[in-house]
mmCIF file of C-alpha atoms in Angstrom:
data_model
loop_
_atom_site.group_PDB
_atom_site.id
_atom_site.type_symbol
_atom_site.label_atom_id
_atom_site.label_comp_id
_atom_site.label_asym_id
_atom_site.label_seq_id
_atom_site.Cartn_x
_atom_site.Cartn_y
_atom_site.Cartn_z
ATOM 1 C CA MET L 26 -29.708 34.643 10.619
ATOM 2 C CA MET L 27 -30.604 30.429 10.716
ATOM 3 C CA VAL L 28 -27.122 28.412 10.697
ATOM 4 C CA LEU L 29 -27.062 24.632 10.342
ATOM 5 C CA VAL L 30 -24.905 22.835 12.589
ATOM 6 C CA THR L 31 -23.861 19.014 11.828
ATOM 7 C CA TYR L 32 -21.624 17.462 13.881
ATOM 8 C CA ASP L 33 -20.192 13.545 14.372
ATOM 9 C CA VAL L 34 -17.879 13.652 18.072
ATOM 10 C CA ASN L 35 -16.425 9.918 17.908
ATOM 11 C CA THR L 36 -17.449 7.807 21.598
ATOM 12 C CA VAL L 37 -15.401 5.442 21.579
ATOM 13 C CA SER L 38 -13.978 6.408 24.721
ATOM 14 C CA VAL L 39 -16.422 7.800 28.135
ATOM 15 C CA THR L 40 -14.973 11.463 27.577
ATOM 16 C CA GLY L 41 -16.006 11.741 23.323
ATOM 17 C CA GLN L 42 -20.063 10.564 24.881
ATOM 18 C CA LYS L 43 -19.421 13.560 27.358
ATOM 19 C CA ARG L 44 -18.624 16.013 24.547
ATOM 20 C CA LEU L 45 -21.280 14.427 22.118
ATOM 21 C CA ARG L 46 -24.065 15.088 24.956
ATOM 22 C CA HIS L 47 -22.285 18.737 25.876
ATOM 23 C CA VAL L 48 -22.474 19.911 22.128
ATOM 24 C CA ALA L 49 -25.874 18.109 22.256
ATOM 25 C CA LYS L 50 -26.799 20.580 25.129
ATOM 26 C CA LEU L 51 -25.394 23.770 23.926
ATOM 27 C CA CYS L 52 -27.167 23.880 20.847
ATOM 28 C CA GLU L 53 -30.367 22.952 22.451
ATOM 29 C CA ASN L 54 -29.638 26.462 23.745
ATOM 30 C CA TYR L 55 -29.789 28.050 20.702
ATOM 31 C CA GLY L 56 -32.216 26.266 18.243
ATOM 32 C CA GLN L 57 -33.971 22.736 17.679
ATOM 33 C CA ARG L 58 -32.651 19.273 17.142
ATOM 34 C CA VAL L 59 -33.777 18.423 13.557
ATOM 35 C CA GLN L 60 -32.124 15.425 13.257
ATOM 36 C CA ASN L 61 -29.485 13.374 15.776
ATOM 37 C CA SER L 62 -26.744 15.472 14.975
ATOM 38 C CA VAL L 63 -28.679 18.406 13.277
ATOM 39 C CA PHE L 64 -29.338 21.776 14.592
ATOM 40 C CA GLU L 65 -31.186 24.184 13.334
ATOM 41 C CA CYS L 66 -30.046 27.599 15.227
ATOM 42 C CA LEU L 67 -32.017 31.282 14.692
ATOM 43 C CA VAL L 68 -29.566 33.333 15.813
ATOM 44 C CA ASP L 69 -28.445 37.021 15.893
ATOM 45 C CA PRO L 70 -25.085 38.073 15.138
ATOM 46 C CA ASN L 71 -23.864 37.957 18.860
ATOM 47 C CA GLN L 72 -25.377 34.518 19.674
ATOM 48 C CA TRP L 73 -23.515 32.942 16.936
ATOM 49 C CA VAL L 74 -20.521 33.740 18.667
ATOM 50 C CA GLN L 75 -20.706 32.402 21.554
ATOM 51 C CA LEU L 76 -22.779 29.483 19.879
ATOM 52 C CA LYS L 77 -19.849 28.415 17.027
ATOM 53 C CA ASN L 78 -16.937 29.724 20.713
ATOM 54 C CA GLY L 79 -19.033 27.270 22.693
ATOM 55 C CA LEU L 80 -18.658 24.325 20.660
ATOM 56 C CA VAL L 81 -14.875 24.916 19.178
ATOM 57 C CA LYS L 82 -14.238 24.545 22.943
ATOM 58 C CA LEU L 83 -15.905 21.116 23.684
ATOM 59 C CA ILE L 84 -14.655 18.799 20.838
ATOM 60 C CA ASP L 85 -11.617 17.819 19.863
ATOM 61 C CA GLU L 86 -10.634 18.740 16.786
ATOM 62 C CA GLU L 87 -8.697 15.579 16.371
ATOM 63 C CA LYS L 88 -11.346 13.555 16.625
ATOM 64 C CA ASP L 89 -14.530 14.913 16.320
ATOM 65 C CA SER L 90 -15.813 17.199 13.313
ATOM 66 C CA LEU L 91 -18.491 20.298 13.102
ATOM 67 C CA ARG L 92 -19.919 21.735 10.481
ATOM 68 C CA PHE L 93 -22.105 25.723 9.711
ATOM 69 C CA TYR L 94 -23.746 26.083 7.094
ATOM 70 C CA LEU L 95 -25.459 29.603 7.658
ATOM 71 C CA LEU L 96 -28.862 30.129 5.509
ATOM 72 C CA GLY L 97 -29.315 33.431 5.769
ATOM 73 C CA ALA L 98 -32.144 34.624 6.588
ATOM 74 C CA ASN L 99 -34.513 33.731 4.104
ATOM 75 C CA TRP L 100 -33.940 29.585 4.873
ATOM 76 C CA LYS L 101 -37.576 29.137 4.984
ATOM 77 C CA ARG L 102 -37.130 28.588 0.842
ATOM 78 C CA ARG L 103 -33.431 26.715 1.040
ATOM 79 C CA VAL L 104 -35.506 23.681 3.726
ATOM 80 C CA GLU L 105 -37.085 20.792 2.993
ATOM 81 C CA HIS L 106 -37.945 17.519 4.429
ATOM 82 C CA ILE L 107 -39.466 14.053 3.833
ATOM 83 C CA GLY L 108 -40.793 12.101 6.251
ATOM 84 C CA THR L 109 -40.480 11.856 10.144
ATOM 85 C CA ARG L 110 -40.056 15.139 12.755
ATOM 86 C CA PRO L 111 -42.410 17.141 10.223
ATOM 87 C CA GLY L 112 -41.756 20.753 9.626
ATOM 88 C CA TYR L 113 -41.826 23.355 12.524
ATOM 89 C CA ASP L 114 -40.967 27.038 12.259
ATOM 90 C CA PRO L 115 -37.994 27.627 14.688
ATOM 91 C CA GLU L 116 -39.394 31.405 15.018
ATOM 92 C CA GLY L 117 -42.696 29.969 16.195
ATOM 93 C CA SER L 118 -43.828 27.455 18.008
ATOM 94 C CA LEU L 119 -42.510 23.706 17.753
ATOM 95 C CA ILE L 120 -44.744 21.367 15.688
ATOM 96 C CA VAL L 121 -44.086 17.425 17.242
ATOM 97 C CA MET U 17 -26.208 24.126 -7.588
ATOM 98 C CA MET U 18 -25.384 22.873 -4.053
ATOM 99 C CA VAL U 19 -27.675 20.390 -2.148
ATOM 100 C CA LEU U 20 -26.501 19.367 1.169
ATOM 101 C CA VAL U 21 -28.648 16.359 2.384
ATOM 102 C CA THR U 22 -29.279 15.258 5.519
ATOM 103 C CA TYR U 23 -30.249 12.144 7.430
ATOM 104 C CA ASP U 24 -31.383 10.374 9.938
ATOM 105 C CA VAL U 25 -32.364 5.969 9.268
ATOM 106 C CA ASN U 26 -34.006 4.553 12.192
ATOM 107 C CA THR U 27 -32.421 0.992 11.826
ATOM 108 C CA VAL U 28 -33.299 -0.828 14.635
ATOM 109 C CA SER U 29 -34.626 -3.450 11.941
ATOM 110 C CA VAL U 30 -32.399 -4.828 8.851
ATOM 111 C CA THR U 31 -34.029 -3.695 6.578
ATOM 112 C CA GLY U 32 -33.616 -0.521 8.215
ATOM 113 C CA GLN U 33 -29.950 -1.715 7.908
ATOM 114 C CA LYS U 34 -30.893 -2.164 4.728
ATOM 115 C CA ARG U 35 -32.317 1.084 3.899
ATOM 116 C CA LEU U 36 -29.590 3.017 5.681
ATOM 117 C CA ARG U 37 -26.945 1.646 3.508
ATOM 118 C CA HIS U 38 -28.845 2.598 0.380
ATOM 119 C CA VAL U 39 -29.498 5.776 1.204
ATOM 120 C CA ALA U 40 -25.723 6.354 1.529
ATOM 121 C CA LYS U 41 -24.873 4.891 -1.221
ATOM 122 C CA LEU U 42 -27.150 6.337 -3.909
ATOM 123 C CA CYS U 43 -25.805 10.057 -1.932
ATOM 124 C CA GLU U 44 -22.071 8.653 -2.544
ATOM 125 C CA ASN U 45 -23.192 8.538 -6.593
ATOM 126 C CA TYR U 46 -24.182 12.722 -6.099
ATOM 127 C CA GLY U 47 -22.003 14.808 -3.659
ATOM 128 C CA GLN U 48 -18.963 13.814 -1.689
ATOM 129 C CA ARG U 49 -19.719 12.748 2.463
ATOM 130 C CA VAL U 50 -18.757 15.529 4.565
ATOM 131 C CA GLN U 51 -20.142 13.171 8.371
ATOM 132 C CA ASN U 52 -21.771 10.112 9.249
ATOM 133 C CA SER U 53 -24.949 11.744 8.268
ATOM 134 C CA VAL U 54 -24.167 14.680 5.857
ATOM 135 C CA PHE U 55 -23.252 14.710 2.736
ATOM 136 C CA GLU U 56 -22.471 17.845 0.135
ATOM 137 C CA CYS U 57 -23.981 17.276 -3.412
ATOM 138 C CA LEU U 58 -22.659 19.459 -6.419
ATOM 139 C CA VAL U 59 -26.073 18.513 -9.001
ATOM 140 C CA ASP U 60 -27.838 20.068 -11.666
ATOM 141 C CA PRO U 61 -31.626 20.192 -12.050
ATOM 142 C CA ASN U 62 -31.828 17.001 -13.312
ATOM 143 C CA GLN U 63 -29.470 15.230 -10.815
ATOM 144 C CA TRP U 64 -31.082 17.277 -7.850
ATOM 145 C CA VAL U 65 -34.726 15.372 -9.129
ATOM 146 C CA GLN U 66 -32.907 11.319 -9.652
ATOM 147 C CA LEU U 67 -31.151 13.127 -5.548
ATOM 148 C CA LYS U 68 -34.113 13.680 -4.554
ATOM 149 C CA ASN U 69 -37.106 11.485 -6.046
ATOM 150 C CA GLY U 70 -34.228 8.052 -5.512
ATOM 151 C CA LEU U 71 -34.483 9.295 -1.927
ATOM 152 C CA VAL U 72 -37.441 9.313 -1.455
ATOM 153 C CA LYS U 73 -37.989 6.264 -2.725
ATOM 154 C CA LEU U 74 -35.453 4.486 -0.469
ATOM 155 C CA ILE U 75 -36.640 5.562 2.691
ATOM 156 C CA ASP U 76 -39.394 5.025 5.124
ATOM 157 C CA GLU U 77 -41.174 8.091 5.712
ATOM 158 C CA GLU U 78 -42.988 6.817 8.960
ATOM 159 C CA LYS U 79 -39.353 5.877 10.458
ATOM 160 C CA ASP U 80 -36.460 7.658 8.453
ATOM 161 C CA SER U 81 -36.808 11.750 8.264
ATOM 162 C CA LEU U 82 -34.739 13.394 4.936
ATOM 163 C CA ARG U 83 -33.977 17.005 4.845
ATOM 164 C CA PHE U 84 -31.634 18.748 2.096
ATOM 165 C CA TYR U 85 -30.961 22.415 2.200
ATOM 166 C CA LEU U 86 -30.028 23.901 -0.818
ATOM 167 C CA LEU U 87 -27.297 26.135 -0.674
ATOM 168 C CA GLY U 88 -27.947 27.295 -4.476
ATOM 169 C CA ALA U 89 -24.427 28.884 -6.484
ATOM 170 C CA ASN U 90 -22.802 30.459 -3.676
ATOM 171 C CA TRP U 91 -22.337 27.926 -1.530
ATOM 172 C CA LYS U 92 -18.571 27.669 -0.103
ATOM 173 C CA ARG U 93 -19.270 31.186 1.518
ATOM 174 C CA ARG U 94 -21.503 29.216 4.057
ATOM 175 C CA VAL U 95 -20.261 26.417 4.660
ATOM 176 C CA GLU U 96 -17.787 26.913 8.266
ATOM 177 C CA HIS U 97 -15.068 23.740 8.964
ATOM 178 C CA ILE U 98 -14.265 23.011 11.860
ATOM 179 C CA GLY U 99 -11.807 19.363 13.330
ATOM 180 C CA THR U 100 -11.688 16.334 11.397
ATOM 181 C CA ARG U 101 -11.895 15.704 7.432
ATOM 182 C CA PRO U 102 -10.802 19.126 6.270
ATOM 183 C CA GLY U 103 -11.950 21.163 3.809
ATOM 184 C CA TYR U 104 -12.591 19.689 0.573
ATOM 185 C CA ASP U 105 -13.918 21.272 -2.802
ATOM 186 C CA PRO U 106 -16.548 19.707 -4.594
ATOM 187 C CA GLU U 107 -15.245 20.504 -8.161
ATOM 188 C CA GLY U 108 -11.852 19.660 -7.316
ATOM 189 C CA SER U 109 -9.923 16.729 -5.574
ATOM 190 C CA LEU U 110 -10.660 15.113 -2.064
ATOM 191 C CA ILE U 111 -8.017 16.646 0.033
ATOM 192 C CA VAL U 112 -8.114 13.505 2.522
#
């Protein structure tokens, strides 16, 4: 299923900047960055649990915001893109 | 229906910073900011057309990225939040 991950990490402090890097790095392991703080992750149920638990451990819940949008299996019809970084197929190769 | 709007506006130039402000302002008219560049907009079909057309006019398609995720009517079960800015009900009052 497709899970959209969006985050705001508070980067005022050096530890915040570190959290931001770690959050992005973890998301990269599971999906495709489509905007600066937005990843589309095509995951199976086990991967979804791992991704979610991993992110929850990384963020500071008092300072950062993490949102997940479960787009399901028929996610393609739910997504529209305009502008730079054109459409790609997470199930295939990245079109740059 | 619920439409999630995410955007990356290139703010290197003054005109880019202006676009960013205008994009955020327009989104505020239709929905609720949940993260810096993420809005959840509960719109009817007419509003959705207005919102989309308005945003397309504002951005620079060669520099900015705009994505829409159509979460449908049963959107609540698709959203999970962790961290700051707790859950709110776009159909009701904002819980701060």
